[in-house]
Coordinates of C-alpha atoms in Angstrom, one line a residue:
Chain X
M80 CA 12.5 100.2 8.4
S81 CA 13.9 97.7 5.9
L82 CA 14.6 94.2 7.1
L83 CA 17.7 94.1 5.0
D84 CA 19.5 96.7 2.9
A85 CA 22.2 95.9 0.4
Q86 CA 24.3 98.7 -1.2
S87 CA 26.4 98.2 -4.3
L88 CA 27.2 94.6 -3.8
T89 CA 30.1 93.3 -6.0
V90 CA 31.1 89.7 -5.9
R91 CA 34.0 88.3 -8.0
F92 CA 34.9 84.7 -8.7
G93 CA 38.5 85.0 -9.8
G94 CA 38.6 88.1 -12.0
D95 CA 35.0 87.8 -13.2
A96 CA 32.3 90.0 -11.6
V97 CA 29.4 87.7 -10.9
L98 CA 27.5 90.5 -9.2
E99 CA 28.3 94.1 -10.0
D100 CA 26.9 97.1 -8.1
V101 CA 23.7 95.3 -7.0
S102 CA 21.6 97.2 -4.5
L103 CA 18.3 96.1 -3.1
S104 CA 16.3 96.4 0.0
L105 CA 13.6 94.2 1.6
E106 CA 10.6 95.5 3.4
P107 CA 8.7 93.5 6.1
G108 CA 6.1 91.1 4.7
E109 CA 6.8 91.5 1.0
I110 CA 7.5 88.7 -1.5
V111 CA 10.4 89.5 -3.8
T112 CA 11.4 87.1 -6.6
V113 CA 14.7 87.2 -8.4
V114 CA 14.6 86.0 -12.0
G115 CA 17.4 85.8 -14.5
P116 CA 19.2 83.4 -16.9
N117 CA 21.4 80.6 -15.6
G118 CA 24.7 81.9 -14.3
S119 CA 23.4 85.4 -13.8
G120 CA 24.3 85.4 -10.2
K121 CA 20.9 84.7 -8.6
S122 CA 22.2 82.2 -6.1
T123 CA 25.3 84.2 -5.5
L124 CA 23.1 87.2 -4.6
L125 CA 21.2 85.2 -2.0
R126 CA 24.4 83.7 -0.6
A127 CA 25.9 87.2 -0.3
L128 CA 22.8 88.5 1.5
L129 CA 23.0 85.6 3.9
G130 CA 26.6 86.3 4.6
I131 CA 27.9 83.1 3.1
Q132 CA 29.5 84.7 0.0
P133 CA 32.3 87.1 0.7
L134 CA 31.9 90.5 -1.0
A135 CA 34.5 92.2 -3.1
S136 CA 32.8 95.5 -2.2
G137 CA 29.5 96.8 -1.0
R138 CA 27.6 96.8 2.3
I139 CA 24.8 94.8 3.8
T140 CA 22.8 96.2 6.6
R141 CA 20.4 94.0 8.5
K142 CA 17.7 95.1 10.9
T143 CA 19.1 94.5 14.4
G144 CA 18.3 91.0 15.5
L145 CA 16.8 90.0 12.2
R146 CA 15.6 86.4 12.3
L147 CA 16.5 84.7 9.0
G148 CA 15.2 81.4 7.6
Y149 CA 17.1 79.9 4.7
V150 CA 16.0 77.1 2.3
P151 CA 18.9 76.1 0.1
Q152 CA 18.5 74.8 -3.4
K153 CA 19.1 71.3 -2.4
L154 CA 20.7 69.4 0.4
H155 CA 22.8 66.3 -0.1
I156 CA 23.1 64.1 2.9
D157 CA 26.0 61.7 2.9
R158 CA 24.8 58.1 3.3
G159 CA 27.3 57.6 6.0
L160 CA 25.4 60.0 8.3
P161 CA 22.4 58.7 10.1
L162 CA 20.1 61.6 10.7
T163 CA 16.4 61.7 11.6
V164 CA 14.2 64.5 10.6
R165 CA 13.7 65.4 14.3
R166 CA 17.5 65.6 14.9
F167 CA 18.0 67.7 11.7
L168 CA 15.4 70.2 12.8
S169 CA 17.2 70.7 16.1
L170 CA 20.4 71.8 14.5
P171 CA 22.2 73.9 15.5
H172 CA 19.7 74.9 18.3
G173 CA 17.2 72.6 19.9
H174 CA 13.5 73.2 20.0
A175 CA 10.7 71.7 22.0
A176 CA 9.3 68.5 20.5
G177 CA 5.9 70.2 20.2
E178 CA 7.3 73.0 18.2
A179 CA 9.0 70.7 15.8
A180 CA 5.8 68.6 15.4
R181 CA 3.9 71.8 14.7
V182 CA 6.1 73.0 11.9
L183 CA 6.3 69.5 10.4
A184 CA 2.5 69.4 10.4
R185 CA 2.4 72.8 8.8
V186 CA 4.5 71.7 5.8
G187 CA 2.6 68.5 5.4
M188 CA 5.1 66.2 7.1
A189 CA 3.2 65.4 10.2
G190 CA 4.5 62.4 12.1
M191 CA 7.7 62.2 10.1
E192 CA 10.1 63.0 13.0
A193 CA 11.7 59.5 13.1
R194 CA 12.3 59.2 9.3
Q195 CA 15.9 59.2 8.1
L196 CA 16.8 62.2 5.9
V197 CA 18.6 60.0 3.3
G198 CA 15.3 58.2 2.6
L199 CA 13.3 61.2 1.8
S200 CA 12.1 62.1 -1.7
G201 CA 13.1 65.5 -3.2
G202 CA 9.7 67.1 -2.3
Q203 CA 9.8 65.8 1.3
M204 CA 13.3 67.1 1.7
Q205 CA 12.3 70.5 0.5
R206 CA 9.5 70.5 3.0
V207 CA 11.8 69.5 5.8
L208 CA 14.2 72.3 4.8
L209 CA 11.3 74.7 4.9
A210 CA 10.2 73.4 8.3
R211 CA 13.7 73.9 9.6
A212 CA 13.7 77.5 8.3
L213 CA 10.3 78.1 9.9
L214 CA 11.5 77.0 13.3
A215 CA 13.6 80.1 13.4
R216 CA 10.3 82.1 13.3
P217 CA 11.8 84.1 10.5
E218 CA 11.0 87.7 9.7
L219 CA 12.7 87.0 6.3
L220 CA 12.6 83.7 4.5
I221 CA 15.2 83.2 1.8
L222 CA 14.6 80.4 -0.7
D223 CA 17.0 79.5 -3.5
E224 CA 15.0 77.8 -6.3
P225 CA 13.2 75.7 -3.7
T226 CA 11.3 73.6 -6.3
Q227 CA 14.2 72.5 -8.4
G228 CA 13.9 68.8 -9.2
L229 CA 10.2 68.7 -8.2
D230 CA 7.5 67.7 -10.8
Q231 CA 4.8 70.2 -11.8
P232 CA 2.2 69.3 -9.2
G233 CA 4.9 69.1 -6.5
E234 CA 6.1 72.6 -7.5
A235 CA 2.7 74.1 -7.5
A236 CA 2.0 72.5 -4.1
F237 CA 5.2 73.9 -2.7
Y238 CA 4.6 77.4 -3.8
K239 CA 1.1 77.3 -2.4
L240 CA 2.6 76.2 0.9
I241 CA 5.1 79.1 0.8
E242 CA 2.3 81.6 0.2
E243 CA 0.2 80.1 3.0
V244 CA 3.1 80.3 5.4
R245 CA 3.7 84.0 4.4
T246 CA 0.1 84.8 5.1
E247 CA 0.2 83.1 8.5
M248 CA 3.6 84.3 9.7
G249 CA 3.7 87.6 7.9
C250 CA 7.4 87.1 7.0
A251 CA 9.0 88.7 4.0
I252 CA 10.2 86.3 1.4
L253 CA 13.1 86.6 -1.0
M254 CA 13.3 83.8 -3.5
V255 CA 14.9 82.7 -6.8
S256 CA 12.5 81.1 -9.1
H257 CA 12.3 79.7 -12.6
D258 CA 8.5 79.4 -12.5
L259 CA 7.3 82.5 -14.3
H260 CA 3.7 82.0 -13.5
V261 CA 4.5 81.9 -9.8
V262 CA 6.6 84.9 -10.1
M263 CA 3.9 86.9 -11.7
S264 CA 1.0 85.7 -9.6
A265 CA 2.6 85.6 -6.2
S266 CA 5.3 88.3 -6.0
D267 CA 5.0 91.8 -4.8
R268 CA 8.2 92.7 -6.6
V269 CA 10.3 91.1 -9.3
I270 CA 14.0 91.7 -9.7
C271 CA 15.5 90.8 -13.1
L272 CA 19.2 90.0 -12.5
N273 CA 21.9 89.5 -15.0
H274 CA 25.1 90.2 -12.9
H275 CA 23.5 93.6 -12.3
V276 CA 19.9 94.6 -11.7
C277 CA 18.4 94.9 -15.2
C278 CA 15.0 96.0 -14.0
Q279 CA 12.7 95.6 -11.0
G280 CA 9.2 96.5 -10.2
T281 CA 5.8 95.1 -9.4
P282 CA 4.6 92.2 -11.5
H283 CA 1.9 94.5 -12.9
V284 CA 4.4 97.1 -14.0
V285 CA 6.7 94.5 -15.4
S286 CA 3.9 92.6 -17.1
N287 CA 2.9 95.7 -19.0
A288 CA 6.4 96.3 -20.2
P289 CA 7.2 95.3 -23.8
E290 CA 10.1 93.1 -22.8
Y291 CA 7.8 91.3 -20.4
R292 CA 5.4 90.6 -23.3
A293 CA 8.3 89.2 -25.3
L294 CA 9.0 87.1 -22.3
F295 CA 5.5 85.8 -21.5
G296 CA 3.6 86.4 -24.7
V297 CA 3.3 82.7 -25.5
G298 CA 2.8 80.6 -22.4
T299 CA 4.6 77.6 -23.6
R300 CA 7.8 79.4 -24.2
G301 CA 8.4 79.2 -20.5
A302 CA 11.9 79.3 -19.2
L303 CA 13.4 79.6 -22.7
A304 CA 12.0 83.1 -22.8
L305 CA 14.3 84.1 -20.1
Y306 CA 17.2 83.6 -22.3
Q307 CA 15.6 85.5 -25.1
H308 CA 14.7 88.3 -22.7
D309 CA 18.2 88.5 -21.7
H310 CA 19.5 88.4 -25.2
D311 CA 17.2 91.2 -26.3
H312 CA 17.9 93.3 -23.3
A313 CA 19.0 96.7 -24.3
H314 CA 20.2 97.6 -20.8
D315 CA 23.4 95.8 -21.6
H316 CA 24.4 98.3 -24.3
A317 CA 27.6 100.0 -23.4
H318 CA 27.6 97.9 -20.3
D319 CA 26.2 100.7 -18.4
H320 CA 25.9 99.3 -14.9
G321 CA 25.6 102.8 -13.4
H322 CA 21.9 102.8 -13.3
G323 CA 20.8 101.1 -10.1
P324 CA 17.4 100.3 -8.6
G325 CA 17.0 103.9 -7.8
H326 CA 16.6 104.5 -11.5
D327 CA 14.6 101.3 -12.2
T328 CA 12.3 100.9 -9.3
G329 CA 10.0 103.8 -10.2
H330 CA 9.6 103.1 -13.8
D331 CA 6.1 102.9 -15.1
P332 CA 4.8 101.1 -18.2
D333 CA 4.9 104.3 -20.2
H334 CA 8.3 105.2 -19.2
D335 CA 9.4 101.7 -20.1
R336 CA 7.8 101.8 -23.5
G337 CA 9.4 105.1 -24.1
Q338 CA 12.8 103.5 -23.7
D339 CA 14.5 101.8 -26.6
H340 CA 14.3 98.2 -25.7
D341 CA 14.4 96.9 -29.2
H342 CA 17.1 95.1 -30.9
D343 CA 19.9 97.3 -31.8
P344 CA 22.4 95.8 -34.2
E345 CA 25.2 98.1 -32.9
H346 CA 24.6 97.0 -29.4
G347 CA 23.7 93.4 -30.0
H348 CA 25.8 91.9 -27.3
G349 CA 23.8 90.1 -24.7
A350 CA 24.6 87.7 -21.8
R351 CA 26.2 85.2 -24.1
D352 CA 29.0 87.5 -24.9
H353 CA 30.0 87.9 -21.3
A354 CA 28.7 84.7 -19.9
Chain A
M191 CA 61.4 46.6 24.3
T192 CA 60.6 43.1 23.2
P193 CA 57.5 42.2 25.1
N194 CA 57.1 38.9 23.3
T195 CA 59.7 37.3 25.6
A196 CA 57.2 37.9 28.4
M197 CA 54.3 36.4 26.6
E198 CA 53.4 33.4 28.6
P199 CA 50.0 32.3 29.9
A200 CA 51.0 33.1 33.5
T201 CA 51.5 36.7 32.7
M202 CA 47.9 37.5 31.9
L203 CA 47.8 40.2 34.6
E204 CA 51.2 41.5 33.9
P205 CA 51.4 45.3 34.1
F206 CA 52.5 45.5 30.4
L207 CA 49.3 43.9 29.3
L208 CA 47.2 46.2 31.6
R209 CA 49.0 49.2 30.2
A210 CA 48.3 48.0 26.6
V211 CA 44.6 47.5 27.4
L212 CA 44.4 51.0 29.0
A213 CA 46.2 52.7 26.1
G214 CA 44.1 50.9 23.5
L215 CA 40.9 51.8 25.3
G216 CA 41.8 55.5 25.6
L217 CA 42.6 55.6 21.9
A218 CA 39.4 53.7 20.9
L219 CA 37.2 56.1 22.9
A220 CA 38.5 59.2 21.1
A221 CA 39.0 57.7 17.7
G222 CA 35.5 56.4 17.4
P223 CA 33.6 59.7 17.6
L224 CA 36.3 61.5 15.7
G225 CA 36.2 58.8 13.1
C226 CA 32.5 59.4 12.6
F227 CA 33.3 62.9 11.4
V228 CA 36.1 61.5 9.2
V229 CA 33.4 59.2 7.6
W230 CA 30.7 61.9 7.4
R231 CA 33.0 64.5 5.8
R232 CA 34.8 62.0 3.6
M233 CA 38.1 62.8 5.2
A234 CA 39.5 59.2 5.1
F235 CA 42.4 60.2 2.9
F236 CA 42.9 63.3 4.9
G237 CA 43.3 61.2 8.0
D238 CA 45.8 59.0 6.1
A239 CA 47.9 61.9 5.1
T240 CA 48.0 63.3 8.6
A241 CA 48.9 59.9 10.0
H242 CA 51.7 59.3 7.4
A243 CA 53.2 62.7 8.3
A244 CA 53.7 61.3 11.8
I245 CA 56.5 59.1 10.5
L246 CA 58.3 62.3 9.4
G247 CA 57.6 63.6 12.9
V248 CA 59.2 60.5 14.4
A249 CA 62.3 61.0 12.3
L250 CA 62.6 64.7 13.4
A251 CA 62.0 63.8 17.0
L252 CA 64.8 61.2 17.0
G253 CA 67.1 63.6 15.1
F254 CA 66.5 66.5 17.5
S255 CA 66.2 64.3 20.6
V256 CA 62.7 65.5 21.6
S257 CA 59.7 63.5 22.6
I258 CA 58.1 61.4 19.9
Y259 CA 54.8 62.9 20.9
V260 CA 56.1 66.4 20.2
G261 CA 57.4 65.4 16.8
T262 CA 54.4 63.5 15.6
L263 CA 51.9 66.1 17.0
S264 CA 53.7 69.0 15.2
M265 CA 54.1 67.1 11.9
A266 CA 50.6 65.8 11.9
L267 CA 49.3 69.4 12.6
L268 CA 51.6 70.8 10.0
M269 CA 50.3 68.3 7.4
A270 CA 46.7 68.8 8.4
L271 CA 47.0 72.6 8.1
T272 CA 48.9 72.3 4.8
V273 CA 46.2 70.1 3.3
S274 CA 43.4 72.4 4.6
A275 CA 45.2 75.4 3.1
L276 CA 45.8 73.7 -0.3
S277 CA 42.4 72.2 -0.7
G278 CA 40.4 73.5 -3.6
R279 CA 43.5 75.0 -5.4
G280 CA 43.7 73.3 -8.7
W281 CA 44.3 69.6 -7.9
A282 CA 41.6 67.1 -7.1
A283 CA 41.5 66.6 -3.4
D284 CA 42.4 62.9 -3.5
T285 CA 45.4 63.5 -5.9
M286 CA 46.8 66.2 -3.7
L287 CA 46.3 64.2 -0.5
G288 CA 47.9 61.2 -2.2
V289 CA 51.0 63.2 -3.2
L290 CA 51.3 64.7 0.3
A291 CA 50.6 61.5 2.2
H292 CA 53.1 59.4 0.4
T293 CA 55.7 62.1 0.2
A294 CA 55.5 62.6 3.9
L295 CA 55.7 58.8 4.6
A296 CA 58.6 58.3 2.2
L297 CA 60.4 61.4 3.4
G298 CA 60.0 60.2 7.0
L299 CA 61.4 56.8 6.2
V300 CA 64.4 58.3 4.4
A301 CA 64.9 60.8 7.2
I302 CA 64.9 58.1 9.9
S303 CA 67.7 56.3 8.1
F304 CA 69.8 59.4 8.6
V305 CA 69.3 59.5 12.3
P306 CA 72.8 58.8 13.7
G307 CA 73.7 56.3 16.3
V308 CA 70.1 55.1 16.9
R309 CA 69.1 51.7 15.7
V310 CA 65.4 52.5 15.1
D311 CA 62.8 49.8 15.2
L312 CA 60.8 51.2 12.3
Q313 CA 58.2 48.5 12.5
S314 CA 57.1 49.7 15.9
Y315 CA 56.3 53.2 14.4
L316 CA 54.6 51.8 11.3
F317 CA 52.5 49.2 13.0
G318 CA 52.6 50.3 16.7
D319 CA 54.0 48.5 19.7
I320 CA 51.2 48.7 22.1
L321 CA 52.7 46.0 24.4
A322 CA 55.7 48.3 25.0
V323 CA 53.8 51.4 26.2
S324 CA 54.9 52.9 29.5
W325 CA 52.7 54.4 32.2
R326 CA 53.7 57.8 30.8
D327 CA 52.4 56.7 27.4
V328 CA 49.1 55.6 28.9
I329 CA 48.6 58.9 30.7
L330 CA 49.4 60.8 27.5
V331 CA 46.9 58.7 25.5
W332 CA 44.2 59.4 28.1
C333 CA 45.0 63.1 28.2
G334 CA 44.9 63.3 24.4
A335 CA 41.6 61.3 24.4
A336 CA 40.1 63.6 27.0
L337 CA 41.2 66.6 25.0
V338 CA 39.7 65.3 21.8
L339 CA 36.4 64.2 23.4
S340 CA 35.9 67.4 25.3
G341 CA 36.6 69.4 22.1
L342 CA 34.1 67.4 20.1
A343 CA 31.5 67.7 22.9
W344 CA 32.1 71.4 23.2
R345 CA 31.6 72.1 19.4
W346 CA 29.3 69.2 18.7
S347 CA 26.2 71.1 17.4
G348 CA 28.2 73.4 15.2
L349 CA 30.4 70.6 13.9
L350 CA 27.4 68.6 13.0
T351 CA 25.6 71.5 11.3
A352 CA 28.8 72.4 9.4
T353 CA 29.2 68.8 8.3
I354 CA 25.6 68.6 7.0
S355 CA 25.9 71.8 5.0
E356 CA 28.4 74.6 5.2
D357 CA 25.8 77.0 3.8
L358 CA 23.2 76.1 6.4
A359 CA 25.8 76.5 9.1
Q360 CA 26.9 79.9 7.9
A361 CA 23.3 81.0 7.6
S362 CA 22.9 80.0 11.3
G363 CA 26.0 82.1 12.2
I364 CA 28.4 79.1 12.5
N365 CA 31.8 79.5 10.9
P366 CA 32.5 76.2 9.1
A367 CA 36.2 77.0 8.8
R368 CA 36.5 77.3 12.6
E369 CA 34.7 74.0 13.1
G370 CA 37.0 72.3 10.5
L371 CA 40.0 73.6 12.4
V372 CA 38.6 71.9 15.6
L373 CA 38.5 68.6 13.7
T374 CA 42.0 69.2 12.2
L375 CA 43.4 69.7 15.7
A376 CA 41.6 66.7 17.1
L377 CA 43.0 64.6 14.3
A378 CA 46.5 65.7 14.9
V379 CA 46.2 64.8 18.7
V380 CA 44.7 61.4 17.9
V381 CA 47.5 60.7 15.4
A382 CA 50.1 61.7 18.0
V383 CA 48.7 59.4 20.7
A384 CA 48.0 56.5 18.3
I385 CA 51.4 56.1 16.8
K386 CA 52.7 53.9 19.7
V387 CA 49.4 52.0 19.9
V388 CA 48.6 51.0 16.3
G389 CA 51.3 52.8 14.3
A390 CA 51.2 55.3 11.5
L391 CA 49.9 52.9 8.9
L392 CA 46.9 51.8 10.9
I393 CA 45.7 55.0 12.6
A394 CA 43.3 55.7 9.8
A395 CA 41.8 52.2 10.4
M396 CA 41.1 53.0 14.0
L397 CA 39.3 56.1 12.9
I398 CA 37.3 54.7 10.0
V399 CA 36.6 51.0 10.7
P400 CA 34.7 51.4 14.1
A401 CA 32.7 54.4 12.7
A402 CA 31.8 52.4 9.6
A403 CA 30.8 49.4 11.7
A404 CA 28.6 51.7 13.8
R405 CA 26.8 53.2 10.9
S406 CA 24.4 50.4 10.1
L407 CA 23.4 50.1 13.8
S408 CA 22.6 53.8 14.3
R409 CA 19.8 56.2 13.6
T410 CA 21.3 59.5 14.9
P411 CA 24.8 60.9 14.8
E412 CA 25.1 60.7 18.5
T413 CA 24.3 57.0 18.7
M414 CA 26.8 56.4 15.8
A415 CA 29.5 58.2 17.8
L416 CA 28.7 56.2 20.9
F417 CA 28.6 52.9 19.0
A418 CA 31.9 53.7 17.2
A419 CA 33.6 54.2 20.6
L420 CA 32.2 51.0 22.0
I421 CA 33.1 49.0 18.9
G422 CA 36.6 50.4 19.1
V423 CA 36.8 49.3 22.8
L424 CA 35.6 45.8 21.8
A425 CA 38.2 45.7 19.0
V426 CA 41.0 46.6 21.4
L427 CA 40.0 43.9 23.9
V428 CA 39.4 41.2 21.3
G429 CA 42.5 42.2 19.3
L430 CA 44.8 42.1 22.3
W431 CA 43.3 38.8 23.4
G432 CA 43.9 37.4 20.0
S433 CA 47.4 38.8 19.9
F434 CA 48.2 37.2 23.2
H435 CA 46.8 33.8 22.3
F436 CA 48.0 33.5 18.7
D437 CA 51.2 35.5 19.2
T438 CA 50.2 37.9 16.4
P439 CA 51.2 41.6 16.2
A440 CA 49.0 43.6 18.5
G441 CA 48.2 46.7 16.4
P442 CA 47.1 44.8 13.3
S443 CA 45.2 42.3 15.5
I444 CA 43.1 45.1 16.9
V445 CA 42.3 46.4 13.4
V446 CA 41.4 42.9 12.3
A447 CA 39.0 42.6 15.2
A448 CA 37.5 45.9 14.3
A449 CA 37.1 44.8 10.7
A450 CA 35.3 41.6 11.9
V451 CA 32.9 43.7 13.9
F452 CA 32.3 45.8 10.7
I453 CA 31.4 42.7 8.7
L454 CA 29.1 41.5 11.5
S455 CA 27.4 44.8 11.9
A456 CA 27.0 45.3 8.1
G457 CA 25.3 41.9 8.0
L458 CA 23.2 42.6 11.0
G459 CA 22.2 46.1 9.7
G460 CA 21.2 44.5 6.4
M461 CA 19.0 42.0 8.3
L462 CA 17.5 44.7 10.4
R463 CA 16.5 46.8 7.4
R464 CA 14.9 43.8 5.7
G465 CA 13.2 42.6 8.8

């Protein structure tokens, strides 16, 4: 059965729908990556699935007793708070010292128990956050742009670590990422989000789609391509949010090519119009 | 009511001095650990607003002939809950707290002037009159302190997690709003028992100064809370001794002693880090 199943999630900030009719479900052991332009609701979706963000409507069903690990985008520790890595790992529930040492070693932070959290670099902090999430022995690990603020090698190393952890622990992973290479190489499934689910499928399927080629055709276009992708996206025409993943999940390359994803002057409004 | 008449060297063991010491110690033991949370969560101005509202509570208590403790506790609680409810609604937090804190203080001072037939010694409520506390006051201070400390101990892990990150707390099944309410209640209790000891204007000092002094000596939240309590105890003893010897006002003398410890510990902490 699914670890987590979300049906028609809608989240509003004030009057604006940040998420509208988003449905998704996560199976044991799979890596699912959420991509989308800035402000498209990626973090909000993760926060909603974690139960942090109240829903305007929709329903989230978790497998009974689901063990969740959460790695936030970043964690700011007030300088007034003295906190060692060891103490942080034991919040809110304590663990045996050996257990903490084991996960710290796993994330490449062996012997760092006594270090103060405020003195850690960005990369070290992310590793500690991952270690804390792993202590819960998660069946589902949720990561919100875990490499934001890391340099290129640090980012690559962190994603490698996540993949190793998945292989060892067999947990499912849901993450938001900007690193398109990682998305395409490491994900079982990609979800394109722009307030609603634009499309989703395996990287292979997505990578054969015309819009994917527009997105990744030239490697150096990188994250910028995301915005263009969004801008070009024909799903937005008539703001038809009615088609959910049920419609999108099964689409194959041919089907995709058959659809009109080209620029349409009449329906030229993209994310910028309702951003 | 005027203990200064009894201030002669031979009265060192006078009951009034013993009561003062006991009341001060009770307050210091509770204010230290609670003050740590005030520092960690940047609630200093929040503490001020709650304390200033106590003056309004004094006015109402005198006007309706009820216990000062009832008046201050209910007004402090009302203020704390009002601030919590209003936070994040348009105004910057410090602006809103500034408006509420000073309005409550001014309103309290105006209201006290209307209390008929009672010649109120305002100074004793603004700066405390620890040398005039009764045995009943001492018992109430210790009951309040016990209540606050047991509340903090009971919720410690959740409070700490929610203080570090509301998102991490919620992902761990902790309700940050509920933990915040525990702190709000504790703050109102400390304000109510502190008004006779250090007065409305210096309550915030008893919360913040010992905690700040403890920061540079601590490596974990727990040691900081312990040190804050001990530094508060030291400040009460030294402050009362100074007040007795130099015939200075007791409440401000305690705060001056705490500030001296802060300066010493900041210097000591700096040397420890360099060494």
